């Protein structure tokens, strides 16, 4: 008996294939999929691949889903296999209703009708009546092999020719209407006109390769240029992607990246040029349902749109649409074809290598989102900048994963402050024009100046700032009682800085646990605390970080706050000063907003102190201080 497609889809979704197949086949990870020796034929080299929703053997060709595997390996009929899997998945197999049985039969009939129509259209393309359409495809650079692979065809004149051609197969005009291939003539009962006429035809397939509808391109000046079939029992425009049946296999086999282009010809040209992971929505913006289908194939597809106004609008709509759907394992990249060209035109003009360069330059979503949101924004005024900053934060807040949302806010706001901060004027060297240098006298000729020392690069400056913060922490480890949470948030440079950070945090956690075990209740918030610098140094040396510790405490360039005799308040202020530069402006703004929220809720001294420290760090950062200015004193280890 027929079962509802939505039930079968849910059953497949609730039955992960790797564990199911792993009961009978030893599987090993191979990228995003699994592989093993095929259970259906004897082989020594694994050619049996298991994906999220299907398996395929490249040796014997066996292919199927969870239901098919259970039928083949257990020797069960379809119904029994479904019942066994449903029991394991906690689903109840629905009982057949007359209406459901009729719907299933009609869907099967529609697929058969659409397949028969596609065969007729392919014949007409090669006939004299389709010569105009074939010439058009040839001018677009398509080969005979590509035309056949995508099943391209010609619709005919539209005067009932399709119904006449399919009549010998027992297909009635009513069935053509149900399949979206014809429509009734108003006021004339039982009379139908073809939906498509005088168009190059593009069969639209579902992910299983079954034809569900057609798209047609008119030749000449008629409108609309592209026309998709209407919604039917087997076709939903918002859930279907052109080329997905071919692209998913290429992506699963590791032959291609998943590329989302704009239209039929872009997809076909990309496949012909070797980019076999290309798909496209059906003439509209991407929908959430289509994005879900895309992410089932690839966690990081590339959206490739034209650089014209329409392409940028489509990119903006897509970026806005995907934000509530993002996760740590599902994102998007944006590639742009410049010069007003689409991928099809670029490949024909400059070849596949030019398009590969476009793919290689694809931007992460966070970068593209900022570019799209900043386009045309009035950022000259404080009001305009404030509105833009609020919009950036609001966009990031749409992400359900709180940690990911925080990272997006940080990335977007860091770039906002970097690009909107006014440039500091350069101070002229020497005295002002017309004045002698301070302390000079008429006729005095000062000694020649040495060229100024070049300022350290961004990476070396960050490394030195991390060294200073670690030195303060190492000399005054009692600070960890107050700054532990903030210290853990920092992303210090890889290598000795990050290794020391992890070791210091682990040591502090151990000290706190030891104090709790000994029921020590005295607060450790001063230099007399049990958090002793010598103990921390011994811990670092015992864990093999003696060289890293020596690098931190070398007696050059360290601030006075890292001296052992520095006052507690002085050391604490210095620590927060360097924290601000290492944290970054965007993240500091977020930290300050959260700290103020905590202060409103708790209204205690610790929350107030945190707000003050963060405000001071942010102010120092915005003044352009680095914490590495000349005059910093050195500290002995």
Coordinates of C-alpha atoms in Angstrom, one line a residue:
X1 CA 0.0 0.0 0.0
X2 CA 1.1 3.6 -0.6
X3 CA 2.5 5.6 2.4
X4 CA 2.5 9.4 2.7
X5 CA 5.8 10.9 1.3
X6 CA 6.1 13.2 4.3
X7 CA 6.0 10.1 6.6
X8 CA 8.7 8.4 4.6
X9 CA 10.8 11.5 4.5
X10 CA 10.6 11.8 8.3
X11 CA 11.5 8.1 8.7
X12 CA 14.6 8.6 6.6
X13 CA 15.5 11.7 8.5
X14 CA 15.2 9.8 11.9
X15 CA 17.3 6.9 10.6
X16 CA 20.9 7.9 10.4
X17 CA 22.5 5.8 7.8
X18 CA 26.1 5.3 9.2
X19 CA 24.9 3.6 12.4
X20 CA 22.3 1.5 10.5
X21 CA 24.8 0.3 7.8
X22 CA 27.6 0.1 10.4
X23 CA 25.7 -2.9 11.9
X24 CA 26.7 -5.0 8.8
X25 CA 29.6 -3.1 7.3
X26 CA 32.8 -1.8 9.0
X27 CA 32.8 1.9 8.1
X28 CA 35.6 4.5 8.4
X29 CA 35.4 8.2 8.1
X30 CA 36.3 9.7 4.7
X31 CA 35.8 13.5 5.0
X32 CA 32.1 14.2 5.5
X33 CA 31.0 10.7 4.5
X34 CA 31.9 7.1 5.4
X35 CA 33.3 4.3 3.4
X36 CA 33.7 0.5 3.6
X37 CA 33.7 -2.7 1.6
X38 CA 30.4 -3.2 -0.3
X39 CA 28.1 -5.8 1.3
X40 CA 26.5 -6.6 -2.1
X41 CA 29.6 -7.8 -3.9
X42 CA 33.0 -9.2 -2.9
X43 CA 35.8 -6.6 -2.9
X44 CA 39.0 -6.0 -1.1
X45 CA 39.3 -2.2 -1.8
X46 CA 36.5 -0.1 -0.3
X47 CA 34.2 1.5 -2.9
X48 CA 31.0 1.6 -0.9
X49 CA 30.3 5.2 0.3
X50 CA 27.7 6.2 2.9
X51 CA 26.3 9.7 3.0
X52 CA 23.8 11.5 5.2
X53 CA 20.8 10.3 3.2
X54 CA 21.9 7.6 0.8
X55 CA 24.6 5.0 0.0
X56 CA 26.3 4.2 -3.3
X57 CA 28.8 1.6 -4.4
X58 CA 31.1 2.8 -7.2
X59 CA 32.0 -0.8 -7.8
X60 CA 28.7 -2.6 -8.4
X61 CA 26.4 0.5 -8.7
X62 CA 24.1 -0.4 -5.8
X63 CA 22.4 2.7 -4.5
X64 CA 19.6 3.4 -2.0
X65 CA 18.4 4.8 1.3
X66 CA 17.7 3.4 4.7
X67 CA 14.6 1.6 3.5
X68 CA 16.4 0.1 0.5
X69 CA 19.3 -1.1 2.6
X70 CA 17.0 -2.9 5.0
X71 CA 15.1 -4.5 2.2
X72 CA 18.3 -5.7 0.4
X73 CA 20.2 -6.9 3.5
X74 CA 17.3 -8.4 5.4
X75 CA 15.3 -9.7 2.4
X76 CA 12.2 -7.8 3.5
X77 CA 9.4 -6.4 1.4
X78 CA 8.9 -2.7 1.4
X79 CA 6.2 -2.6 4.0
X80 CA 8.0 -4.8 6.6
X81 CA 11.2 -2.8 6.2
X82 CA 9.3 0.4 6.8
X83 CA 7.6 -1.0 9.9
X84 CA 10.9 -2.3 11.3
X85 CA 12.7 1.1 10.9
X86 CA 9.6 3.0 12.1
X87 CA 9.6 0.9 15.3
X88 CA 13.3 1.8 15.9
X89 CA 12.7 5.4 15.2
X90 CA 9.6 5.6 17.5
X91 CA 7.2 6.4 14.6
X92 CA 3.8 4.9 14.0
X93 CA 3.1 3.8 10.5
X94 CA 0.0 5.6 9.2
X95 CA -2.9 3.7 7.9
X96 CA -3.8 4.0 4.3
X97 CA -6.7 6.3 3.4
X98 CA -8.5 6.3 0.0
X99 CA -7.5 9.9 -0.4
X100 CA -3.9 9.2 0.2
X101 CA -3.9 6.2 -2.1
X102 CA -5.4 8.4 -4.8
X103 CA -2.8 11.1 -4.2
X104 CA 0.1 8.6 -4.5
X105 CA -1.3 7.2 -7.7
X106 CA -1.7 10.7 -9.2
X107 CA 1.8 11.6 -8.3
X108 CA 3.1 8.5 -10.0
X109 CA 1.0 9.4 -13.0
X110 CA 2.4 13.0 -13.1
X111 CA 6.0 11.9 -13.1
X112 CA 5.3 9.6 -16.0
X113 CA 3.5 12.3 -17.9
X114 CA 6.3 14.8 -17.3
X115 CA 8.9 12.2 -18.4
X116 CA 6.9 11.5 -21.6
X117 CA 6.7 15.3 -22.3
X118 CA 10.4 15.7 -21.9
X119 CA 11.1 12.9 -24.4
X120 CA 8.8 14.6 -27.0
X121 CA 10.5 18.0 -26.4
X122 CA 14.0 16.6 -26.9
X123 CA 12.9 15.1 -30.2
X124 CA 11.4 18.4 -31.4
X125 CA 14.7 20.2 -30.5
X126 CA 16.5 18.1 -33.2
X127 CA 13.6 18.4 -35.7
X128 CA 13.3 21.3 -38.2
X129 CA 10.7 23.0 -36.0
X130 CA 13.2 23.3 -33.2
X131 CA 16.2 24.4 -35.2
X132 CA 15.9 28.0 -33.8
X133 CA 16.2 26.6 -30.3
X134 CA 19.1 24.3 -31.1
X135 CA 21.0 27.2 -32.8
X136 CA 20.5 29.3 -29.7
X137 CA 22.0 26.7 -27.4
X138 CA 24.9 26.2 -29.7
X139 CA 25.6 29.9 -29.8
X140 CA 25.7 29.8 -26.0
X141 CA 28.5 27.3 -26.3
X142 CA 26.7 24.1 -25.2
X143 CA 27.9 20.8 -26.6
X144 CA 25.7 18.0 -27.8
X145 CA 26.7 16.0 -24.7
X146 CA 25.7 18.8 -22.4
X147 CA 22.4 19.3 -24.2
X148 CA 21.6 15.6 -23.8
X149 CA 22.8 15.4 -20.2
X150 CA 20.4 18.2 -19.1
X151 CA 17.6 16.9 -21.4
X152 CA 17.1 20.3 -23.1
X153 CA 14.3 20.5 -25.6
X154 CA 11.8 22.6 -27.6
X155 CA 8.2 23.2 -26.6
X156 CA 6.5 23.4 -30.0
X157 CA 4.1 26.0 -31.2
X158 CA 1.6 25.8 -28.4
X159 CA -1.5 24.9 -30.4
X160 CA -2.2 21.6 -28.7
X161 CA 0.8 19.9 -30.2
X162 CA 1.9 18.4 -26.9
X163 CA -1.5 16.8 -26.2
X164 CA -1.5 15.5 -29.7
X165 CA 2.0 14.0 -29.4
X166 CA 1.2 12.3 -26.1
X167 CA -2.3 11.1 -27.0
X168 CA -1.0 7.7 -28.4
X169 CA 0.5 7.0 -25.0
X170 CA -3.0 7.3 -23.4
X171 CA -2.2 10.7 -21.8
X172 CA -5.2 12.9 -21.6
X173 CA -5.4 16.8 -21.6
X174 CA -6.6 16.7 -18.0
X175 CA -3.3 14.9 -17.0
X176 CA -1.3 17.5 -18.8
X177 CA -3.1 20.3 -16.9
X178 CA -2.4 18.5 -13.6
X179 CA 1.3 18.2 -14.5
X180 CA 1.5 22.0 -15.2
X181 CA 1.9 21.5 -19.0
X182 CA -1.4 22.9 -20.1
X183 CA -4.1 25.2 -18.8
X184 CA -7.9 25.3 -19.6
X185 CA -9.2 27.9 -22.0
X186 CA -11.6 30.2 -20.1
X187 CA -15.2 29.7 -21.1
X188 CA -14.5 26.5 -23.2
X189 CA -15.0 23.4 -21.1
X190 CA -12.6 20.6 -21.9
X191 CA -10.4 22.7 -24.1
X192 CA -6.7 23.2 -23.0
X193 CA -3.8 25.3 -24.4
X194 CA -0.2 24.4 -24.0
X195 CA 1.5 26.2 -21.0
X196 CA 4.8 26.5 -22.9
X197 CA 5.2 27.4 -26.6
X198 CA 8.0 28.6 -28.8
X199 CA 10.5 28.2 -25.9
X200 CA 13.7 26.4 -25.2
X201 CA 12.8 23.9 -22.5
X202 CA 14.7 23.0 -19.3
X203 CA 13.5 20.0 -17.4
X204 CA 13.4 20.6 -13.7
X205 CA 14.2 17.5 -11.6
X206 CA 14.0 16.8 -7.9
X207 CA 17.0 15.6 -5.9
X208 CA 16.1 12.0 -6.8
X209 CA 16.3 12.9 -10.5
X210 CA 12.6 12.7 -11.3
X211 CA 11.2 15.4 -13.6
X212 CA 8.8 17.6 -11.6
X213 CA 8.3 20.6 -13.9
X214 CA 9.9 22.6 -16.7
X215 CA 11.3 26.0 -17.3
X216 CA 11.2 27.7 -20.7
X217 CA 13.1 30.5 -22.3
X218 CA 11.5 32.5 -25.1
X219 CA 13.6 33.5 -28.1
X220 CA 13.2 37.0 -29.2
X221 CA 11.6 39.9 -27.4
X222 CA 8.6 38.2 -25.7
X223 CA 8.0 38.4 -22.0
X224 CA 8.6 36.8 -19.6
X225 CA 12.0 35.7 -20.9
X226 CA 12.0 32.7 -18.5
X227 CA 8.8 31.0 -17.4
X228 CA 8.5 28.2 -14.8
X229 CA 5.7 25.7 -14.6
X230 CA 3.0 26.3 -12.1
X231 CA 2.8 24.7 -8.6
X232 CA 1.5 21.1 -8.8
X233 CA 1.2 18.0 -6.5
X234 CA 4.9 17.2 -7.4
X235 CA 6.4 20.6 -7.8
X236 CA 7.0 23.4 -5.3
X237 CA 9.1 26.3 -6.6
X238 CA 10.3 27.4 -3.1
X239 CA 11.6 23.8 -2.3
X240 CA 13.3 23.0 -5.6
X241 CA 16.7 23.8 -6.9
X242 CA 17.7 23.4 -10.5
X243 CA 20.6 20.9 -11.0
X244 CA 20.5 19.6 -7.5
X245 CA 20.3 15.9 -8.6
X246 CA 23.6 16.2 -10.5
X247 CA 25.3 18.6 -8.1
X248 CA 24.8 16.6 -4.9
X249 CA 26.5 13.5 -6.3
X250 CA 29.5 15.5 -7.5
X251 CA 29.8 17.2 -4.1
X252 CA 29.4 14.0 -2.1
X253 CA 32.2 12.3 -4.2
X254 CA 34.5 15.3 -3.5
X255 CA 34.6 16.3 -7.1
X256 CA 33.2 19.8 -6.7
X257 CA 32.2 22.6 -4.4
X258 CA 28.5 23.5 -4.1
X259 CA 27.9 26.7 -6.0
X260 CA 24.6 28.6 -6.0
X261 CA 24.2 30.6 -9.3
X262 CA 21.4 32.6 -10.6
X263 CA 19.8 30.8 -13.6
X264 CA 19.5 27.7 -15.8
X265 CA 22.3 28.7 -18.3
X266 CA 24.7 29.6 -15.5
X267 CA 24.3 26.1 -14.0
X268 CA 24.6 24.3 -17.3
X269 CA 27.7 26.3 -18.3
X270 CA 29.3 25.7 -15.0
X271 CA 28.8 22.0 -15.2
X272 CA 30.1 21.9 -18.7
X273 CA 33.2 23.8 -17.6
X274 CA 33.9 21.2 -14.8
X275 CA 32.2 23.0 -11.9
X276 CA 29.7 20.2 -11.4
X277 CA 28.4 21.3 -8.0
X278 CA 26.3 24.2 -9.4
X279 CA 22.6 24.7 -8.6
X280 CA 20.2 27.6 -9.0
X281 CA 16.9 28.8 -7.5
X282 CA 14.1 29.0 -10.0
X283 CA 14.1 32.6 -11.0
X284 CA 13.5 34.0 -7.5
X285 CA 15.6 34.7 -4.4
X286 CA 16.7 31.8 -2.3
X287 CA 14.2 30.6 0.2
X288 CA 14.8 29.0 3.6
X289 CA 13.6 25.7 2.3
X290 CA 16.1 25.8 -0.5
X291 CA 18.9 26.7 1.9
X292 CA 18.1 23.7 4.1
X293 CA 18.4 21.5 1.0
X294 CA 21.7 23.2 0.1
X295 CA 23.2 22.7 3.6
X296 CA 22.2 19.0 3.5
X297 CA 24.8 18.8 0.7
X298 CA 27.5 21.2 1.8
X299 CA 28.0 23.1 5.1
X300 CA 29.6 26.1 3.3
X301 CA 28.2 26.6 -0.2
X302 CA 29.4 29.5 -2.4
X303 CA 26.7 32.0 -3.5
X304 CA 27.8 33.4 -6.9
X305 CA 25.9 36.4 -8.1
X306 CA 26.3 39.1 -10.7
X307 CA 27.9 42.4 -9.5
X308 CA 25.0 44.5 -11.0
X309 CA 22.3 46.1 -8.9
X310 CA 20.0 43.1 -9.2
X311 CA 22.7 40.8 -8.1
X312 CA 23.6 42.9 -5.1
X313 CA 19.9 43.1 -4.1
X314 CA 19.6 39.3 -4.3
X315 CA 22.8 38.9 -2.2
X316 CA 21.4 41.3 0.4
X317 CA 18.1 39.4 0.6
X318 CA 20.0 36.1 0.9
X319 CA 22.3 37.4 3.7
X320 CA 19.3 38.7 5.6
X321 CA 17.4 35.5 5.1
X322 CA 20.1 33.1 6.3
X323 CA 21.0 34.9 9.5
X324 CA 18.3 33.1 11.6
X325 CA 19.3 29.8 10.1
X326 CA 23.1 29.9 10.7
X327 CA 25.0 27.5 12.9
X328 CA 28.6 26.6 13.7
X329 CA 28.4 23.9 11.0
X330 CA 26.3 25.8 8.4
X331 CA 27.3 29.1 6.8
X332 CA 27.8 30.7 3.4
X333 CA 30.4 32.4 1.2
X334 CA 29.8 35.1 -1.4
X335 CA 31.6 35.3 -4.7
X336 CA 31.1 38.1 -7.2
X337 CA 31.6 38.2 -10.9
X338 CA 32.7 41.7 -11.8
X339 CA 32.3 43.6 -15.0
X340 CA 28.5 43.0 -15.4
X341 CA 29.1 39.4 -16.4
X342 CA 27.5 36.3 -15.2
X343 CA 29.4 33.0 -14.8
X344 CA 28.2 31.8 -18.2
X345 CA 29.6 34.9 -19.9
X346 CA 32.8 34.9 -17.9
X347 CA 33.6 31.3 -18.8
X348 CA 32.9 31.8 -22.5
X349 CA 35.1 34.9 -22.5
X350 CA 38.0 33.9 -20.3
X351 CA 37.7 30.2 -19.6
X352 CA 37.3 28.1 -16.5
X353 CA 40.4 29.5 -14.8
X354 CA 38.8 32.9 -14.6
X355 CA 35.8 31.5 -12.8
X356 CA 38.1 29.5 -10.5
X357 CA 39.7 32.8 -9.5
X358 CA 36.3 34.2 -8.6
X359 CA 35.6 31.1 -6.4
X360 CA 39.0 31.5 -4.7
X361 CA 38.2 35.1 -3.8
X362 CA 34.8 34.2 -2.2
X363 CA 34.2 36.2 1.0
X364 CA 33.0 34.7 4.3
X365 CA 29.4 35.7 5.2
X366 CA 30.6 38.0 8.0
X367 CA 32.7 40.1 5.5
X368 CA 30.1 40.1 2.7
X369 CA 27.3 41.0 5.2
X370 CA 29.2 44.1 6.3
X371 CA 29.9 45.1 2.7
X372 CA 26.3 44.7 1.7
X373 CA 24.9 46.5 4.7
X374 CA 27.3 49.5 4.4
X375 CA 26.6 50.1 0.7
X376 CA 25.0 53.5 0.4
X377 CA 24.8 54.2 4.1
X378 CA 25.4 57.8 5.3
X379 CA 28.3 57.3 7.7
X380 CA 29.4 60.9 7.8
X381 CA 27.2 61.9 10.7
X382 CA 27.1 60.5 14.2
X383 CA 23.4 59.6 13.7
X384 CA 24.2 57.7 10.6
X385 CA 27.0 55.8 12.2
X386 CA 24.9 55.0 15.3
X387 CA 22.1 53.7 13.1
X388 CA 24.5 51.5 11.1
X389 CA 26.1 50.1 14.3
X390 CA 22.7 49.2 15.7
X391 CA 21.8 47.5 12.4
X392 CA 25.0 45.4 12.5
X393 CA 24.3 44.3 16.1
X394 CA 20.7 43.5 15.2
X395 CA 21.8 41.4 12.3
X396 CA 24.1 39.4 14.5
X397 CA 21.5 39.0 17.1
X398 CA 19.3 37.0 14.7
X399 CA 21.7 34.1 14.9
X400 CA 20.2 31.5 17.3
X401 CA 23.5 30.2 18.5
X402 CA 24.5 32.7 21.2
X403 CA 28.3 32.0 21.0
X404 CA 28.2 32.4 17.2
X405 CA 26.1 35.5 17.5
X406 CA 28.6 37.0 19.8
X407 CA 31.5 36.2 17.4
X408 CA 29.5 37.9 14.5
X409 CA 28.9 41.0 16.6
X410 CA 32.5 41.2 17.5
X411 CA 33.7 40.8 13.8
X412 CA 31.1 43.3 12.5
X413 CA 31.7 45.9 15.2
X414 CA 35.5 45.6 15.0
X415 CA 35.3 46.4 11.3
X416 CA 32.9 49.2 12.0
X417 CA 35.2 50.9 14.4
X418 CA 38.2 50.3 12.2
X419 CA 36.5 51.8 9.1
X420 CA 34.7 54.7 10.8
X421 CA 37.3 56.0 13.2
X422 CA 38.6 59.4 12.0
X423 CA 42.3 59.4 11.0
X424 CA 44.6 61.1 13.5
X425 CA 46.5 64.0 12.0
X426 CA 50.2 63.5 11.8
X427 CA 52.2 65.9 14.0
X428 CA 54.8 67.8 12.0
X429 CA 58.4 67.1 12.8
X430 CA 60.4 69.9 14.2
X431 CA 59.0 73.3 15.3
X432 CA 56.1 75.0 13.7
X433 CA 56.8 77.1 10.6
X434 CA 58.5 80.4 11.5
X435 CA 59.5 79.4 15.0
X436 CA 62.8 78.1 16.4
X437 CA 62.7 74.8 18.2
X438 CA 62.0 75.0 21.9
X439 CA 65.1 75.9 23.9
X440 CA 66.9 77.1 20.7
X441 CA 68.4 80.5 20.1
X442 CA 68.9 82.5 17.0
X443 CA 71.6 81.0 14.8
X444 CA 71.4 77.7 16.8
X445 CA 71.7 74.7 14.6
X446 CA 70.4 71.6 16.2
X447 CA 72.2 68.3 15.8
X448 CA 70.8 66.1 13.0
X449 CA 67.9 64.0 14.0
X450 CA 68.1 60.3 13.8
X451 CA 65.3 58.8 11.7
X452 CA 62.4 57.7 13.8
X453 CA 62.2 54.1 14.8
X454 CA 59.6 52.3 12.6
X455 CA 56.5 51.4 14.6
X456 CA 56.0 47.7 15.1
X457 CA 53.7 45.9 12.7
X458 CA 50.2 44.9 13.9
X459 CA 51.3 41.3 14.6
X460 CA 54.4 42.2 16.5
X461 CA 52.6 44.9 18.5
X462 CA 49.9 42.4 19.5
X463 CA 52.6 39.9 20.5
X464 CA 54.3 42.5 22.7
X465 CA 51.0 43.6 24.2
X466 CA 50.3 40.0 25.1
X467 CA 53.8 39.7 26.7
X468 CA 53.1 42.8 28.8
X469 CA 49.7 41.4 30.0
X470 CA 51.2 38.0 30.8
X471 CA 54.1 39.6 32.7
X472 CA 51.7 41.6 34.9
X473 CA 49.7 38.5 35.5
X474 CA 52.8 36.4 36.3
X475 CA 54.2 39.0 38.7
X476 CA 50.8 39.6 40.4
X477 CA 48.8 36.3 40.1
X478 CA 46.3 37.5 42.7
X479 CA 44.8 39.5 39.8
X480 CA 43.3 36.3 38.5
X481 CA 40.7 36.4 41.2
X482 CA 39.2 39.5 39.6
X483 CA 40.1 39.1 35.9
X484 CA 39.9 35.3 35.4
X485 CA 36.7 35.5 33.2
X486 CA 38.1 38.4 31.1
X487 CA 41.4 36.7 30.8
X488 CA 39.7 33.5 29.4
X489 CA 37.9 35.6 26.7
X490 CA 41.2 36.7 25.1
X491 CA 42.5 35.2 22.0
X492 CA 46.2 35.5 22.5
X493 CA 48.7 34.9 19.7
X494 CA 49.3 31.2 19.0
X495 CA 52.4 29.7 20.6
X496 CA 54.0 30.8 24.0
X497 CA 51.3 33.4 24.7
X498 CA 48.3 31.1 24.3
X499 CA 50.1 28.2 26.1
X500 CA 50.9 30.4 29.1
X501 CA 47.4 31.7 29.2
X502 CA 46.0 28.2 29.3
X503 CA 48.5 27.1 32.0
X504 CA 47.8 30.2 34.2
X505 CA 44.1 29.6 34.0
X506 CA 44.5 25.9 34.9
X507 CA 46.8 26.8 37.8
X508 CA 44.4 29.3 39.2
X509 CA 41.5 26.9 39.0
X510 CA 43.5 24.4 40.9
X511 CA 44.4 26.9 43.5
X512 CA 40.8 27.9 44.0
X513 CA 39.8 24.2 44.4
X514 CA 42.5 23.6 46.9
X515 CA 41.4 26.6 49.0
X516 CA 37.8 25.4 48.9
X517 CA 38.9 21.9 50.0
X518 CA 40.7 23.5 53.0
X519 CA 37.6 25.6 53.8
X520 CA 39.6 28.8 53.4
X521 CA 37.2 31.7 53.6
X522 CA 39.7 34.6 53.7
X523 CA 39.3 36.6 50.4
X524 CA 42.3 36.5 48.2
X525 CA 42.3 40.0 46.8
X526 CA 45.6 41.5 47.8
X527 CA 49.3 40.9 47.6
X528 CA 49.1 38.8 50.8
X529 CA 46.9 36.2 49.0
X530 CA 47.9 32.5 48.7
X531 CA 48.2 33.1 44.9
X532 CA 52.0 33.5 45.0
X533 CA 54.1 34.4 42.0
X534 CA 56.8 31.9 42.9
X535 CA 54.3 29.1 43.0
X536 CA 53.0 30.1 39.6
X537 CA 56.6 30.3 38.2
X538 CA 57.3 26.8 39.6
X539 CA 54.1 25.5 38.0
X540 CA 55.0 26.9 34.6
X541 CA 58.5 25.5 34.8
X542 CA 57.2 22.1 35.8
X543 CA 54.8 22.0 32.8
X544 CA 57.7 22.7 30.4
X545 CA 56.9 26.4 29.9
X546 CA 60.1 27.7 31.4
X547 CA 61.4 29.1 28.1
X548 CA 58.0 30.8 27.4
X549 CA 58.1 32.2 31.0
X550 CA 61.6 33.5 30.4
X551 CA 60.5 35.2 27.2
X552 CA 57.7 37.0 29.0
X553 CA 59.9 38.3 31.8
X554 CA 62.9 39.3 29.8
X555 CA 63.9 42.7 31.2
X556 CA 63.2 44.8 28.1
X557 CA 60.2 46.9 27.4
X558 CA 58.0 45.8 30.2
X559 CA 55.7 48.4 31.8
X560 CA 56.1 49.5 35.4
X561 CA 52.9 47.7 36.3
X562 CA 54.9 44.4 35.9
X563 CA 57.4 45.4 38.6
X564 CA 57.1 43.3 41.9
X565 CA 56.8 46.6 43.9
X566 CA 53.9 48.0 41.9
X567 CA 50.9 49.0 43.9
X568 CA 47.8 46.7 43.6
X569 CA 45.6 49.4 42.0
X570 CA 48.4 50.3 39.6
X571 CA 48.9 46.7 38.5
X572 CA 45.1 46.2 38.1
X573 CA 44.8 49.3 35.9
X574 CA 47.7 48.2 33.8
X575 CA 46.3 44.7 33.3
X576 CA 42.9 46.2 32.0
X577 CA 44.8 48.6 29.8
X578 CA 46.5 45.8 27.9
X579 CA 43.4 43.7 27.9
X580 CA 41.6 46.5 26.0
X581 CA 44.0 46.4 23.1
X582 CA 44.1 42.6 22.9
X583 CA 40.3 42.3 23.1
X584 CA 39.5 44.7 20.3
X585 CA 37.1 47.6 20.1
X586 CA 34.0 45.8 18.9
X587 CA 34.3 43.1 21.6
X588 CA 35.1 45.8 24.2
X589 CA 31.9 47.6 23.3
X590 CA 29.9 44.3 23.7
X591 CA 31.7 43.6 27.0
X592 CA 30.8 47.1 28.3
X593 CA 27.2 46.8 27.3
X594 CA 27.0 43.4 29.2
X595 CA 28.8 44.8 32.2
X596 CA 26.4 47.7 32.4
X597 CA 23.5 45.3 32.2
X598 CA 25.0 43.3 35.1
X599 CA 25.5 46.5 37.1
X600 CA 21.8 47.4 36.7
X601 CA 20.8 43.9 37.8
X602 CA 23.3 43.4 40.7
X603 CA 24.3 47.0 41.7
X604 CA 27.3 45.7 43.6
X605 CA 30.9 47.0 43.8
X606 CA 32.4 44.2 41.6
X607 CA 30.0 45.0 38.7
X608 CA 30.7 48.7 39.1
X609 CA 34.5 48.2 39.1
X610 CA 34.1 46.1 35.9
X611 CA 32.2 48.9 34.1
X612 CA 34.9 51.4 35.1
X613 CA 37.8 49.2 34.0
X614 CA 36.2 48.4 30.6
X615 CA 35.3 52.1 30.1
X616 CA 38.9 53.1 30.8
X617 CA 40.3 50.4 28.5
X618 CA 37.9 51.4 25.7
X619 CA 38.9 55.1 26.1
X620 CA 42.6 54.3 25.9
X621 CA 42.0 52.2 22.8
X622 CA 40.1 55.0 21.1
X623 CA 42.8 57.5 22.0
X624 CA 45.2 55.4 19.9
X625 CA 47.5 54.4 22.7
X626 CA 49.2 51.0 22.3
X627 CA 50.6 50.4 25.8
X628 CA 54.0 50.2 24.2
X629 CA 54.8 54.0 24.2
X630 CA 58.3 55.1 24.8
X631 CA 59.2 55.4 28.4
X632 CA 57.8 52.1 29.6
X633 CA 60.0 50.8 32.4
X634 CA 61.5 47.4 32.5
X635 CA 60.8 44.8 35.2
X636 CA 63.0 42.1 36.5
X637 CA 61.7 38.6 36.6

